[in-house]
CSV table of C-alpha atoms in Angstrom, one decimal:
chain,number,residue,atom,x,y,z
N,1,GLY,CA,-70.3,-39.3,9.9
N,2,ALA,CA,-68.5,-36.6,11.9
N,3,VAL,CA,-70.7,-35.0,14.5
N,4,VAL,CA,-70.1,-31.7,16.3
N,5,SER,CA,-72.3,-30.6,19.2
N,6,GLN,CA,-72.7,-27.3,21.0
N,7,HIS,CA,-74.0,-26.6,24.4
N,8,PRO,CA,-76.1,-24.7,25.3
N,9,SER,CA,-78.3,-24.3,22.2
N,10,ARG,CA,-79.8,-21.2,23.6
N,11,VAL,CA,-78.9,-18.9,26.5
N,12,ILE,CA,-80.3,-15.6,27.8
N,13,CYS,CA,-78.2,-13.6,30.3
N,14,LYS,CA,-78.1,-10.2,31.9
N,15,SER,CA,-75.7,-7.6,30.7
N,16,GLY,CA,-72.3,-7.8,32.5
N,17,THR,CA,-72.3,-11.5,33.0
N,18,SER,CA,-70.1,-14.1,31.3
N,19,VAL,CA,-71.4,-16.9,29.2
N,20,LYS,CA,-69.5,-20.1,28.2
N,21,ILE,CA,-70.3,-22.1,25.1
N,22,GLU,CA,-69.0,-25.5,24.5
N,23,CYS,CA,-68.1,-27.1,21.2
N,24,ARG,CA,-67.4,-30.9,21.1
N,25,SER,CA,-66.4,-33.2,18.3
N,26,LEU,CA,-68.3,-36.4,19.3
N,27,ASP,CA,-66.7,-39.1,17.2
N,28,PHE,CA,-63.4,-37.7,16.1
N,29,GLN,CA,-60.4,-35.7,17.4
N,30,ALA,CA,-60.0,-32.1,16.2
N,31,THR,CA,-56.7,-30.3,16.6
N,32,THR,CA,-58.4,-27.3,15.0
N,33,MET,CA,-61.8,-25.8,15.7
N,34,PHE,CA,-63.3,-22.5,14.5
N,35,TRP,CA,-65.7,-20.1,16.1
N,36,TYR,CA,-68.1,-18.1,13.9
N,37,ARG,CA,-70.6,-15.4,14.7
N,38,GLN,CA,-73.7,-14.8,12.6
N,39,PHE,CA,-76.0,-11.7,12.9
N,40,PRO,CA,-79.6,-11.9,11.6
N,41,LYS,CA,-79.8,-12.3,7.8
N,42,GLN,CA,-76.1,-12.2,7.5
N,43,SER,CA,-73.5,-14.7,6.6
N,44,LEU,CA,-71.0,-16.4,9.0
N,45,MET,CA,-68.0,-14.3,10.1
N,46,LEU,CA,-65.0,-16.1,11.4
N,47,MET,CA,-64.0,-14.9,14.9
N,48,ALA,CA,-61.1,-17.1,15.8
N,49,THR,CA,-59.2,-20.3,15.1
N,50,SER,CA,-58.9,-22.6,18.2
N,51,ASN,CA,-55.8,-24.8,18.3
N,52,GLU,CA,-55.5,-27.6,20.8
N,53,GLY,CA,-52.8,-26.9,23.3
N,54,SER,CA,-52.0,-23.4,22.1
N,55,LYS,CA,-53.4,-19.9,22.0
N,56,ALA,CA,-56.3,-19.2,19.7
N,57,THR,CA,-55.8,-17.0,16.7
N,58,TYR,CA,-58.2,-14.1,16.4
N,59,GLU,CA,-59.5,-12.4,13.3
N,60,GLN,CA,-59.0,-8.7,12.9
N,61,GLY,CA,-61.4,-6.7,15.0
N,62,VAL,CA,-62.3,-9.5,17.4
N,63,GLU,CA,-61.3,-8.7,21.0
N,64,LYS,CA,-59.4,-11.6,22.5
N,65,ASP,CA,-60.0,-10.5,26.1
N,66,LYS,CA,-63.7,-10.4,25.5
N,67,PHE,CA,-64.1,-13.7,23.6
N,68,LEU,CA,-61.9,-16.2,25.5
N,69,ILE,CA,-61.2,-19.4,23.7
N,70,ASN,CA,-59.9,-22.5,25.3
N,71,HIS,CA,-59.1,-25.7,23.4
N,72,ALA,CA,-58.1,-28.0,26.3
N,73,SER,CA,-58.6,-31.3,24.6
N,74,LEU,CA,-58.8,-32.8,21.1
N,75,THR,CA,-62.6,-32.9,21.4
N,76,LEU,CA,-63.5,-29.8,23.3
N,77,SER,CA,-63.2,-26.1,22.6
N,78,THR,CA,-65.0,-23.4,24.7
N,79,LEU,CA,-65.9,-19.8,23.9
N,80,THR,CA,-66.5,-17.5,26.9
N,81,VAL,CA,-68.2,-14.2,26.2
N,82,THR,CA,-67.0,-12.0,29.1
N,83,SER,CA,-69.0,-9.1,30.4
N,84,ALA,CA,-71.6,-9.6,27.8
N,85,HIS,CA,-73.5,-6.6,26.4
N,86,PRO,CA,-76.7,-6.5,24.2
N,87,GLU,CA,-74.6,-6.0,21.1
N,88,ASP,CA,-73.0,-9.4,21.7
N,89,SER,CA,-76.4,-11.0,21.1
N,90,SER,CA,-75.9,-13.2,18.1
N,91,PHE,CA,-75.8,-16.8,16.8
N,92,TYR,CA,-72.5,-18.5,17.6
N,93,ILE,CA,-71.4,-21.5,15.5
N,94,CYS,CA,-68.4,-23.7,15.9
N,95,SER,CA,-66.8,-26.1,13.5
N,96,ALA,CA,-64.2,-28.8,13.8
N,97,TYR,CA,-61.7,-29.6,11.2
N,98,LEU,CA,-61.2,-33.3,10.4
N,99,GLN,CA,-57.7,-33.8,8.9
N,100,GLY,CA,-57.7,-36.2,6.0
N,101,SER,CA,-61.4,-35.7,5.3
N,102,ASN,CA,-60.9,-33.8,2.1
N,103,ASN,CA,-60.2,-30.8,4.3
N,104,GLU,CA,-63.8,-30.6,5.4
N,105,GLN,CA,-65.1,-28.7,8.4
N,106,PHE,CA,-68.1,-30.1,10.4
N,107,PHE,CA,-70.4,-27.6,12.0
N,108,GLY,CA,-72.2,-27.6,15.3
N,109,PRO,CA,-75.9,-26.7,15.5
N,110,GLY,CA,-75.1,-23.2,16.9
N,111,THR,CA,-75.9,-21.3,20.1
N,112,ARG,CA,-78.3,-18.4,20.3
N,113,LEU,CA,-77.1,-15.8,22.8
N,114,THR,CA,-79.4,-13.1,23.9
N,115,VAL,CA,-78.0,-10.5,26.3
N,116,LEU,CA,-80.7,-8.4,28.1
I,1,LYS,CA,-58.0,-11.6,0.5
I,2,GLN,CA,-60.6,-14.1,-0.7
I,3,GLU,CA,-64.1,-12.7,-1.2
I,4,VAL,CA,-67.2,-14.8,-2.0
I,5,THR,CA,-70.4,-13.5,-3.5
I,6,GLN,CA,-73.7,-15.2,-4.1
I,7,ILE,CA,-76.3,-14.0,-6.5
I,8,PRO,CA,-79.2,-13.6,-6.2
I,9,ALA,CA,-79.6,-12.7,-2.5
I,10,ALA,CA,-83.2,-14.0,-2.5
I,11,LEU,CA,-85.1,-16.2,-4.9
I,12,SER,CA,-88.7,-17.4,-5.1
I,13,VAL,CA,-89.8,-20.1,-7.5
I,14,PRO,CA,-92.9,-22.2,-7.9
I,15,GLU,CA,-92.7,-25.8,-6.7
I,16,GLY,CA,-91.5,-28.3,-9.3
I,17,GLU,CA,-89.2,-25.9,-11.1
I,18,ASN,CA,-85.5,-26.4,-11.6
I,19,LEU,CA,-83.3,-23.6,-10.3
I,20,VAL,CA,-79.7,-22.5,-10.2
I,21,LEU,CA,-77.9,-20.7,-7.4
I,22,ASN,CA,-74.6,-18.9,-8.1
I,23,CYS,CA,-71.4,-18.4,-6.2
I,24,SER,CA,-68.3,-16.5,-7.2
I,25,PHE,CA,-65.0,-16.1,-5.6
I,26,THR,CA,-62.1,-13.8,-6.3
I,27,ASP,CA,-59.0,-16.0,-5.7
I,28,SER,CA,-58.9,-19.2,-7.6
I,29,ALA,CA,-56.2,-20.7,-5.4
I,30,ILE,CA,-58.6,-23.0,-3.4
I,31,TYR,CA,-58.6,-26.4,-1.9
I,32,ASN,CA,-62.3,-27.0,-2.1
I,33,LEU,CA,-65.7,-25.4,-2.2
I,34,GLN,CA,-68.6,-26.4,-0.1
I,35,TRP,CA,-72.4,-25.8,-0.3
I,36,PHE,CA,-74.4,-25.6,2.9
I,37,ARG,CA,-78.1,-25.2,3.7
I,38,GLN,CA,-79.2,-23.3,6.7
I,39,ASP,CA,-82.8,-23.3,8.1
I,40,PRO,CA,-83.9,-20.3,10.1
I,41,GLY,CA,-82.3,-20.3,13.6
I,42,LYS,CA,-80.4,-23.5,12.9
I,43,GLY,CA,-76.9,-24.5,12.2
I,44,LEU,CA,-75.4,-25.5,8.8
I,45,THR,CA,-76.1,-28.7,6.9
I,46,SER,CA,-73.4,-29.7,4.5
I,47,LEU,CA,-74.8,-30.5,1.0
I,48,LEU,CA,-71.9,-31.0,-1.3
I,49,LEU,CA,-68.2,-30.5,-1.2
I,50,ILE,CA,-66.2,-30.2,-4.4
I,51,GLN,CA,-62.4,-30.6,-4.4
I,52,SER,CA,-60.4,-28.1,-6.5
I,53,SER,CA,-59.5,-31.0,-8.9
I,54,GLN,CA,-63.2,-31.9,-9.5
I,55,ARG,CA,-65.7,-30.2,-11.8
I,56,GLU,CA,-69.0,-31.3,-10.2
I,57,GLN,CA,-70.6,-33.3,-7.4
I,58,THR,CA,-74.1,-34.8,-7.3
I,59,SER,CA,-76.3,-35.8,-4.4
I,60,GLY,CA,-79.9,-36.7,-5.2
I,61,ARG,CA,-81.6,-33.7,-6.7
I,62,LEU,CA,-78.6,-31.5,-6.1
I,63,ASN,CA,-75.7,-30.9,-8.5
I,64,ALA,CA,-72.9,-28.6,-7.8
I,65,SER,CA,-70.3,-27.5,-10.4
I,66,LEU,CA,-67.0,-25.8,-10.0
I,67,ASP,CA,-65.1,-23.7,-12.5
I,68,LYS,CA,-62.0,-22.8,-10.6
I,69,SER,CA,-60.3,-20.8,-13.3
I,70,SER,CA,-63.3,-18.4,-13.6
I,71,GLY,CA,-64.0,-18.4,-9.9
I,72,ARG,CA,-67.5,-19.7,-10.1
I,73,SER,CA,-69.7,-22.5,-8.7
I,74,THR,CA,-73.3,-23.2,-9.3
I,75,LEU,CA,-75.8,-25.3,-7.2
I,76,TYR,CA,-78.5,-26.8,-9.4
I,77,ILE,CA,-81.7,-28.0,-7.6
I,78,ALA,CA,-84.0,-30.2,-9.7
I,79,ALA,CA,-87.7,-30.5,-9.2
I,80,SER,CA,-87.8,-28.1,-6.3
I,81,GLN,CA,-90.0,-28.8,-3.3
I,82,PRO,CA,-91.3,-26.6,-0.4
I,83,GLY,CA,-88.9,-28.4,1.9
I,84,ASP,CA,-86.0,-26.9,-0.1
I,85,SER,CA,-86.9,-23.5,1.3
I,86,ALA,CA,-83.8,-22.3,3.2
I,87,THR,CA,-80.8,-20.1,3.0
I,88,TYR,CA,-78.0,-21.6,0.9
I,89,LEU,CA,-74.4,-20.7,1.6
I,90,CYS,CA,-71.3,-21.5,-0.4
I,91,ALA,CA,-67.9,-21.5,1.3
I,92,VAL,CA,-64.4,-21.6,-0.1
I,93,LEU,CA,-61.3,-23.2,1.6
I,94,SER,CA,-58.5,-21.1,0.3
I,95,ASN,CA,-55.0,-22.5,-0.5
I,96,PHE,CA,-53.3,-20.5,2.2
I,97,GLY,CA,-52.6,-23.4,4.5
I,98,ASN,CA,-54.6,-22.0,7.4
I,99,GLU,CA,-57.8,-24.1,6.9
I,100,LYS,CA,-60.0,-21.0,7.0
I,101,LEU,CA,-63.4,-21.0,5.2
I,102,THR,CA,-64.7,-17.9,3.6
I,103,PHE,CA,-68.4,-17.8,3.4
I,104,GLY,CA,-70.6,-16.2,0.7
I,105,THR,CA,-73.4,-13.8,1.4
I,106,GLY,CA,-76.1,-16.5,1.0
I,107,THR,CA,-79.2,-16.9,-1.1
I,108,ARG,CA,-82.5,-17.1,0.6
I,109,LEU,CA,-84.6,-19.6,-1.4
I,110,THR,CA,-88.4,-19.8,-1.1
I,111,ILE,CA,-90.3,-22.5,-2.9
I,112,ILE,CA,-93.9,-21.6,-3.5
I,113,PRO,CA,-96.4,-24.5,-3.1
């Protein structure tokens, strides 16, 4: 089956630092990946759509300069949280879209970010 | 704009009972609907995916139905077990051509041993 990995699974950082999260499709190529954020006891909220070789498309209310997305290859998308603040603490989940697979998205295991 | 709602928000049932989780969506122009399971602090596990042309999908003790015209889906769990305790999310892929999933609010299920 289609497998998506995320790294790191958990990160703790100081306020003001930047954190990079990687999302990889392990056994398929993904022209489109998605980044979600989930606050405790809430559902997933789409942050942005990451397209290989082009700029990401951000959802309304998501700051593109704060959440930098790079989709440099067909198997890797990265999300960088710049100048992180405690309110950025959240669970970040990526998914990869497999074309021709009944339009199914495959999800990574998530990254728990804690900003002190 | 597609909106997805799940009722109830939380459900507790004794082990062995059958149960139904509900999902409703406002725009019936969908490609598919997917049910996921999420354990605390973990990512999503895909359970069932129903295409818009299908009415139901089954996997083991799970059965998901789809009534696109009324904007509803149900997830039926037979003979519930404590290991079924988790949050269940439904998500709809709308027919807008942008491949975006809209997630429901989730149902937190607790199976009482």
